[in-house]
Amino acid sequence: MTVATKDTKQPRPLPAPNSDFYDILSTLPAEEVAVVKQVRAFMEGKVAPIITKYWVDDAFPFELLPALKDLNIGGVAMKGYGCRGGSSLLFGLVAMELARFDVSIATFFGVHNGLAMGSIYLGGSEEQKQKWLPPMARWDKIGCFGLTEPLVGSGASGGLLTTAKREGNTWVLNGQKRWIGNSPWCDISIIWAKDVADKQVKGFIVENKTTPGFSVEKIQNKIALKVVQNGEITMKDCRVPEANRLQGDMSFHDTARVLKMTRFLVAWEATGCAMGAYENALKYAQERLQFGKPIGSFQLVQDLLAKMLANITASQCLIGRMAQLQANGKLTDAHAALAKAFTTAKCRETVAWARELLGGNGIAADYNVGRFFADAEALYSYEGTYQMQNLIVGKAVTGFSAFV
């Protein structure tokens, strides 16, 4: 868009919406910058034109999977086993770039790459890594992560109701999992269950389509993350071989290693969600005319935009430092928890301002901002609520546990 200057009345170009105000992307090496730009081109060219319809229809765009495979981002930040590799910062920036256009696509990526692949990468035996990670890195096998249950969310560390009972070289799983992204159609599920013998949580690789007693019902009528297909898994005497038990996971402490990675990822997704809402709101403000002028020229609108950008920039700087800690092996549960809590809260605030800026159009999906506004609610709650994250931080800084 162009606007005439006061002095010459000649049109001049307006700044393009850019939420990377402190140029975080430039901190990557050139080859990793190229990966992020490739992801951006994919999202701009193939996802952005169709995603609103899929969001409204509560459907997943399966036709995008071949192009997604061509991006070669499976196994980002994982070494070997056919994985993409790269830095922790690249992992975060890829997730942020995906969420900048659609949080559901970013969540699909995070569940598969961060949770499912991450569980095998961190807790699997060498044989399990060799078997499962290469096809997952190629997106030939898609995974999900089954921890949350219908009656157990925040209390998963000690209260899982899904059980695992060993019978020779076989484990028998019984129970339910809920809100499991990708589960209605994916190939494998990482299921966490309490061993009836020692009462410890263990992880299992369940092959969805060939395991008797394993069923999934799609969750309907969501108001957020409508493109991601969430399901409720039911297991009735599912028999899983010992070879599919994650050999490095013997307690919930091992599960928590994966959750730390996930909180890391959600912080990037939340920041990307805020970026998407801000950039759409800014473009709208540059084009929407009231009283004969673009609303972007009004003081109150500029105040909103500046506050939104400040939230985004603060989040980017925090998670950029978090990626450095991760790369140096210094990232703690409390670091990840603080990042997840802060960025999702600031995302929630930012998308609300974006919706406010659009007025009535802010609730129409066609203007994009409403989609980010709704999806932010899921980010705020999943992978550990805001309050639970703060209790993790509180324990770290005070030395006292306030958990029930």
Coordinates of C-alpha atoms in Angstrom, one line a residue:
M1 CA 0.0 0.0 0.0
T2 CA 1.1 3.6 -0.6
V3 CA 0.1 6.9 1.0
A4 CA 0.6 10.5 -0.2
T5 CA 2.9 12.7 1.8
K6 CA 1.7 16.0 3.2
D7 CA 4.3 18.0 1.3
T8 CA 4.4 16.5 -2.1
K9 CA 1.2 14.5 -2.3
Q10 CA 3.3 11.8 -4.0
P11 CA 2.6 8.2 -2.9
R12 CA 5.2 6.5 -0.8
P13 CA 5.4 2.9 0.2
L14 CA 4.3 1.9 3.7
P15 CA 6.5 -0.4 5.8
A16 CA 5.6 -4.1 5.2
P17 CA 4.4 -5.8 8.4
N18 CA 7.4 -7.3 10.1
S19 CA 7.2 -8.7 13.6
D20 CA 10.9 -9.6 13.8
F21 CA 11.7 -6.0 15.0
Y22 CA 15.0 -6.9 16.6
D23 CA 16.0 -9.2 13.7
I24 CA 16.2 -12.4 15.6
L25 CA 16.4 -14.4 12.4
S26 CA 19.8 -12.9 11.6
T27 CA 21.3 -14.7 14.6
L28 CA 21.1 -18.0 12.6
P29 CA 23.9 -19.1 10.3
A30 CA 23.1 -18.5 6.6
E31 CA 22.3 -22.2 5.9
E32 CA 19.7 -22.2 8.7
V33 CA 18.2 -18.8 7.6
A34 CA 17.6 -20.5 4.3
V35 CA 15.6 -23.3 6.0
V36 CA 13.4 -20.7 7.8
K37 CA 12.8 -18.8 4.6
Q38 CA 11.9 -22.1 2.8
V39 CA 9.3 -22.8 5.5
R40 CA 8.0 -19.2 5.1
A41 CA 7.6 -19.6 1.4
F42 CA 5.7 -22.9 1.9
M43 CA 3.4 -21.3 4.5
E44 CA 2.8 -18.2 2.4
G45 CA 2.3 -20.0 -0.9
K46 CA 0.5 -23.2 0.0
V47 CA -1.0 -22.9 3.5
A48 CA -2.1 -19.3 3.8
P49 CA -4.5 -19.4 0.8
I50 CA -6.5 -22.4 2.0
I51 CA -6.1 -22.6 5.8
T52 CA -9.1 -20.5 6.8
K53 CA -11.5 -22.8 5.0
Y54 CA -10.0 -25.9 6.7
W55 CA -10.1 -24.1 10.1
V56 CA -13.8 -23.3 9.6
D57 CA -14.5 -26.8 8.4
D58 CA -12.6 -28.5 11.3
A59 CA -10.6 -30.5 8.8
F60 CA -6.9 -31.2 8.1
P61 CA -5.3 -30.4 4.7
F62 CA -3.9 -33.8 3.9
E63 CA -3.0 -32.6 0.4
L64 CA -0.2 -30.5 1.9
L65 CA 1.7 -33.5 3.2
P66 CA 3.8 -34.2 0.1
A67 CA 5.0 -30.5 0.0
L68 CA 5.7 -30.7 3.7
K69 CA 7.8 -33.7 3.2
D70 CA 9.8 -31.8 0.6
L71 CA 10.7 -29.2 3.2
N72 CA 12.9 -31.8 4.9
I73 CA 12.3 -30.4 8.4
G74 CA 11.5 -33.8 10.1
G75 CA 13.8 -34.3 13.0
V76 CA 15.0 -30.7 13.3
A77 CA 17.6 -30.3 16.0
M78 CA 18.0 -34.1 16.2
K79 CA 21.3 -35.7 15.2
G80 CA 21.5 -38.8 13.0
Y81 CA 18.8 -41.3 12.1
G82 CA 17.9 -39.4 8.9
C83 CA 16.9 -36.4 10.9
R84 CA 17.3 -32.8 9.7
G85 CA 19.6 -31.8 12.5
G86 CA 20.4 -28.1 13.1
S87 CA 20.4 -25.9 16.2
S88 CA 17.9 -25.5 19.0
L89 CA 17.4 -22.0 17.7
L90 CA 16.5 -23.3 14.2
F91 CA 14.0 -25.7 15.8
G92 CA 12.3 -22.8 17.6
L93 CA 12.3 -20.5 14.6
V94 CA 10.8 -23.2 12.3
A95 CA 8.0 -23.7 14.9
M96 CA 7.5 -19.9 15.2
E97 CA 7.4 -19.5 11.4
L98 CA 4.7 -22.2 11.1
A99 CA 2.6 -20.7 13.9
R100 CA 3.0 -17.2 12.3
F101 CA 0.6 -18.5 9.6
D102 CA -1.3 -21.1 11.4
V103 CA -1.0 -22.5 14.9
S104 CA -2.7 -25.8 14.0
I105 CA 0.0 -26.6 11.5
A106 CA 2.7 -25.7 14.0
T107 CA 1.0 -27.9 16.6
F108 CA 0.8 -30.8 14.1
F109 CA 4.5 -30.3 13.6
G110 CA 5.2 -30.1 17.3
V111 CA 3.3 -33.2 18.2
H112 CA 5.0 -35.3 15.6
N113 CA 8.5 -33.8 15.7
G114 CA 8.8 -32.7 19.3
L115 CA 6.6 -35.1 21.3
A116 CA 6.5 -38.3 19.3
M117 CA 9.9 -38.3 17.7
G118 CA 11.4 -36.6 20.8
S119 CA 10.1 -39.4 23.0
I120 CA 11.9 -42.0 20.9
Y121 CA 15.0 -39.9 20.5
L122 CA 15.4 -39.3 24.3
G123 CA 14.0 -42.5 25.7
G124 CA 14.3 -45.2 23.0
S125 CA 17.0 -47.8 22.6
E126 CA 19.4 -47.6 19.7
E127 CA 17.4 -50.3 17.9
Q128 CA 14.2 -48.3 18.4
K129 CA 15.7 -45.1 17.1
Q130 CA 17.0 -46.9 14.0
K131 CA 13.6 -48.4 13.4
W132 CA 11.3 -45.5 13.9
L133 CA 13.1 -42.2 13.6
P134 CA 14.1 -42.4 9.9
P135 CA 10.5 -43.0 8.6
M136 CA 9.2 -40.4 11.0
A137 CA 11.8 -37.9 9.8
R138 CA 10.6 -38.5 6.2
W139 CA 7.0 -38.1 7.4
D140 CA 6.3 -41.6 6.1
K141 CA 5.1 -42.4 9.7
I142 CA 3.2 -39.8 11.6
G143 CA 3.1 -39.9 15.4
C144 CA 1.2 -38.6 18.4
F145 CA 1.8 -38.4 22.2
G146 CA -0.7 -39.9 24.6
L147 CA -0.3 -38.5 28.1
T148 CA -3.4 -36.5 29.1
E149 CA -6.4 -38.5 30.1
P150 CA -10.1 -37.7 30.4
L151 CA -9.8 -37.5 34.2
V152 CA -6.1 -36.6 34.5
G153 CA -4.4 -33.5 33.1
S154 CA -2.2 -31.5 35.4
G155 CA -1.9 -34.5 37.8
A156 CA -0.2 -36.8 35.2
S157 CA 3.0 -37.1 37.2
G158 CA 1.4 -39.3 39.8
G159 CA -2.1 -39.9 38.9
L160 CA -2.2 -41.7 35.5
L161 CA -5.1 -44.1 35.3
T162 CA -3.9 -45.9 32.2
T163 CA -2.2 -49.1 33.3
A164 CA 0.4 -51.4 31.8
K165 CA 0.7 -55.0 33.0
R166 CA 3.6 -57.2 31.8
E167 CA 2.8 -60.8 30.7
G168 CA 6.0 -62.4 29.5
N169 CA 7.4 -60.4 26.6
T170 CA 4.1 -58.6 26.1
W171 CA 2.5 -55.6 27.9
V172 CA -1.2 -55.2 28.2
L173 CA -2.5 -51.6 28.2
N174 CA -5.8 -50.5 29.4
G175 CA -7.2 -46.9 29.8
Q176 CA -8.0 -43.8 27.9
K177 CA -6.2 -40.7 26.6
R178 CA -7.8 -37.4 25.6
W179 CA -6.9 -34.3 23.6
I180 CA -4.3 -36.3 21.7
G181 CA -3.3 -34.3 18.5
N182 CA -2.9 -36.3 15.3
S183 CA -4.4 -39.4 16.9
P184 CA -7.5 -39.9 14.7
W185 CA -5.3 -40.6 11.7
C186 CA -1.6 -41.0 12.6
D187 CA 0.4 -44.2 12.4
I188 CA 2.0 -44.6 15.9
S189 CA 1.2 -43.3 19.4
I190 CA 3.5 -42.8 22.3
I191 CA 1.4 -44.0 25.2
W192 CA 2.4 -43.3 28.8
A193 CA 1.0 -45.8 31.4
K194 CA 1.5 -46.8 35.0
D195 CA 3.1 -50.1 35.5
V196 CA 0.9 -52.1 37.9
A197 CA 4.0 -53.9 39.3
D198 CA 6.2 -51.0 40.4
K199 CA 3.7 -48.0 40.0
Q200 CA 6.1 -46.2 37.7
V201 CA 5.2 -44.5 34.5
K202 CA 6.6 -46.1 31.3
G203 CA 6.3 -45.2 27.6
F204 CA 5.2 -47.5 24.8
I205 CA 5.2 -47.3 21.0
V206 CA 1.7 -48.4 19.9
E207 CA 1.1 -49.1 16.2
N208 CA -2.4 -47.6 15.9
K209 CA -3.7 -49.4 12.8
T210 CA -2.6 -52.9 13.7
T211 CA -3.0 -53.2 17.4
P212 CA -6.3 -54.9 18.5
G213 CA -8.2 -53.1 21.2
F214 CA -6.9 -49.7 20.2
S215 CA -9.5 -47.2 19.0
V216 CA -9.7 -43.4 18.5
E217 CA -12.7 -41.1 18.4
K218 CA -12.2 -37.6 17.0
I219 CA -13.1 -34.8 19.4
Q220 CA -15.8 -32.5 17.8
N221 CA -16.9 -28.9 18.2
K222 CA -13.6 -27.3 19.3
I223 CA -13.3 -23.5 19.2
A224 CA -9.5 -23.6 18.9
L225 CA -6.8 -25.5 16.9
K226 CA -9.6 -26.7 14.6
V227 CA -7.3 -27.9 11.9
V228 CA -5.4 -30.3 14.2
Q229 CA -7.4 -33.4 14.6
N230 CA -7.6 -34.3 18.3
G231 CA -8.9 -37.6 19.6
E232 CA -9.9 -39.6 22.6
I233 CA -7.9 -42.9 22.6
T234 CA -9.4 -46.0 24.2
M235 CA -7.3 -49.1 24.9
K236 CA -8.9 -52.3 25.9
D237 CA -6.4 -55.1 26.5
C238 CA -4.0 -53.7 23.9
R239 CA -1.1 -56.1 23.7
V240 CA 2.3 -54.3 22.9
P241 CA 5.6 -56.2 22.7
E242 CA 8.4 -55.5 25.1
A243 CA 10.4 -54.4 22.0
N244 CA 8.0 -51.4 21.8
R245 CA 8.5 -50.3 25.3
L246 CA 10.8 -47.2 25.4
Q247 CA 13.8 -48.8 27.0
G248 CA 15.2 -45.7 28.5
D249 CA 12.1 -44.6 30.3
M250 CA 11.6 -46.0 33.8
S251 CA 9.6 -43.3 35.6
F252 CA 7.7 -40.0 35.1
H253 CA 11.1 -38.2 35.5
D254 CA 12.0 -39.6 32.1
T255 CA 8.7 -38.4 30.6
A256 CA 9.4 -35.0 32.0
R257 CA 12.5 -34.7 29.7
V258 CA 10.1 -34.7 26.7
L259 CA 7.8 -32.2 28.4
K260 CA 10.7 -29.8 28.8
M261 CA 11.3 -30.0 25.1
T262 CA 7.6 -29.4 24.5
R263 CA 7.3 -26.4 26.7
F264 CA 10.3 -25.0 24.8
L265 CA 8.4 -25.6 21.5
V266 CA 5.1 -24.1 22.8
A267 CA 6.8 -20.9 23.8
W268 CA 8.0 -20.5 20.2
E269 CA 4.5 -21.4 18.8
A270 CA 2.9 -18.8 21.1
T271 CA 5.3 -16.2 19.9
G272 CA 4.5 -17.1 16.3
C273 CA 0.8 -16.9 17.0
A274 CA 1.2 -13.4 18.4
M275 CA 3.3 -12.4 15.3
G276 CA 0.6 -13.6 13.0
A277 CA -2.1 -11.7 14.7
Y278 CA 0.0 -8.6 14.9
E279 CA 1.0 -8.6 11.2
N280 CA -2.6 -9.1 10.1
A281 CA -3.8 -6.4 12.4
L282 CA -1.0 -4.0 11.1
K283 CA -1.9 -4.7 7.5
Y284 CA -5.5 -4.0 8.3
A285 CA -4.7 -0.8 10.1
Q286 CA -2.7 0.4 7.0
E287 CA -5.7 -0.3 4.7
R288 CA -8.8 0.3 6.7
L289 CA -10.2 3.9 6.2
Q290 CA -12.2 5.8 8.8
F291 CA -12.9 9.6 8.8
G292 CA -11.0 9.7 5.4
K293 CA -7.7 8.3 6.8
P294 CA -6.2 4.9 7.4
I295 CA -6.8 3.9 11.0
G296 CA -3.1 3.2 11.3
S297 CA -2.6 7.0 11.4
F298 CA -4.6 7.3 14.7
Q299 CA -2.8 7.6 18.0
L300 CA -4.8 4.9 19.9
V301 CA -4.3 2.4 17.1
Q302 CA -0.5 3.0 17.0
D303 CA -0.4 2.7 20.8
L304 CA -2.0 -0.8 20.5
L305 CA 0.4 -1.8 17.7
A306 CA 3.4 -0.7 19.7
K307 CA 2.3 -2.7 22.8
M308 CA 1.7 -5.7 20.7
L309 CA 5.1 -5.5 19.1
A310 CA 6.7 -5.0 22.5
N311 CA 5.1 -8.2 23.8
I312 CA 6.4 -10.1 20.7
T313 CA 9.9 -8.7 20.9
A314 CA 10.2 -9.5 24.6
S315 CA 9.0 -13.0 23.9
Q316 CA 11.4 -13.5 21.1
C317 CA 14.4 -12.3 23.2
L318 CA 13.4 -14.6 26.0
I319 CA 13.0 -17.7 23.9
G320 CA 16.2 -16.9 21.9
R321 CA 18.1 -17.0 25.1
M322 CA 16.2 -20.2 26.0
A323 CA 17.5 -21.8 22.8
Q324 CA 21.1 -20.9 23.8
L325 CA 20.6 -22.6 27.2
Q326 CA 19.2 -25.6 25.4
A327 CA 22.1 -25.8 23.0
N328 CA 24.6 -25.6 25.9
G329 CA 22.8 -28.3 27.9
K330 CA 21.8 -25.8 30.6
L331 CA 18.0 -25.6 30.0
T332 CA 16.1 -26.6 33.2
D333 CA 12.5 -27.4 33.7
A334 CA 12.0 -24.0 35.3
H335 CA 13.6 -22.2 32.4
A336 CA 11.2 -23.9 30.0
A337 CA 8.2 -23.4 32.3
L338 CA 8.8 -19.7 32.7
A339 CA 9.1 -19.3 28.9
K340 CA 5.9 -21.2 28.3
A341 CA 4.0 -19.2 30.9
F342 CA 5.3 -15.8 29.8
T343 CA 4.9 -16.2 26.1
T344 CA 1.4 -17.8 26.2
A345 CA 0.2 -15.0 28.5
K346 CA 1.7 -12.3 26.3
C347 CA 0.3 -14.1 23.2
R348 CA -3.2 -14.1 24.7
E349 CA -2.9 -10.4 25.5
T350 CA -1.5 -9.6 22.0
V351 CA -4.2 -11.4 20.0
A352 CA -6.9 -9.8 22.1
W353 CA -5.5 -6.4 21.1
A354 CA -5.4 -7.5 17.5
R355 CA -9.0 -8.6 17.6
E356 CA -9.9 -5.3 19.3
L357 CA -8.2 -3.3 16.5
L358 CA -10.3 -5.0 13.8
G359 CA -13.5 -4.2 15.6
G360 CA -16.4 -6.3 14.4
N361 CA -14.2 -7.8 11.6
G362 CA -12.0 -9.3 14.3
I363 CA -14.5 -12.1 14.9
A364 CA -14.8 -13.0 11.2
A365 CA -12.5 -15.8 10.2
D366 CA -11.9 -14.2 6.7
Y367 CA -9.8 -11.5 8.4
N368 CA -7.4 -14.1 9.9
V369 CA -7.0 -12.4 13.3
G370 CA -10.0 -14.2 14.8
R371 CA -8.3 -17.6 14.0
F372 CA -5.2 -16.5 16.0
F373 CA -7.4 -15.1 18.8
A374 CA -9.1 -18.5 19.2
D375 CA -6.0 -20.6 18.8
A376 CA -4.2 -18.7 21.5
E377 CA -6.6 -20.2 24.1
A378 CA -5.3 -23.7 23.4
L379 CA -1.7 -22.6 23.6
Y380 CA -2.4 -21.0 26.9
S381 CA -3.7 -24.3 28.3
Y382 CA -2.0 -27.2 26.7
E383 CA 1.3 -28.8 27.7
G384 CA 0.8 -27.5 31.2
T385 CA -1.4 -24.6 32.3
Y386 CA -0.1 -21.1 33.1
Q387 CA -0.5 -21.7 36.8
M388 CA 1.3 -25.1 36.8
Q389 CA 4.2 -23.5 34.9
N390 CA 4.4 -20.8 37.6
L391 CA 4.5 -23.4 40.3
I392 CA 7.5 -25.1 38.6
V393 CA 9.2 -21.7 38.6
G394 CA 8.1 -21.0 42.2
K395 CA 9.6 -24.2 43.4
A396 CA 12.9 -23.4 41.7
V397 CA 13.3 -19.9 43.1
T398 CA 12.0 -20.6 46.7
G399 CA 13.1 -24.1 47.3
F400 CA 9.5 -25.0 48.4
S401 CA 7.1 -27.2 46.5
A402 CA 3.5 -25.8 46.4
F403 CA 2.1 -28.7 44.4
V404 CA -0.7 -30.6 46.1

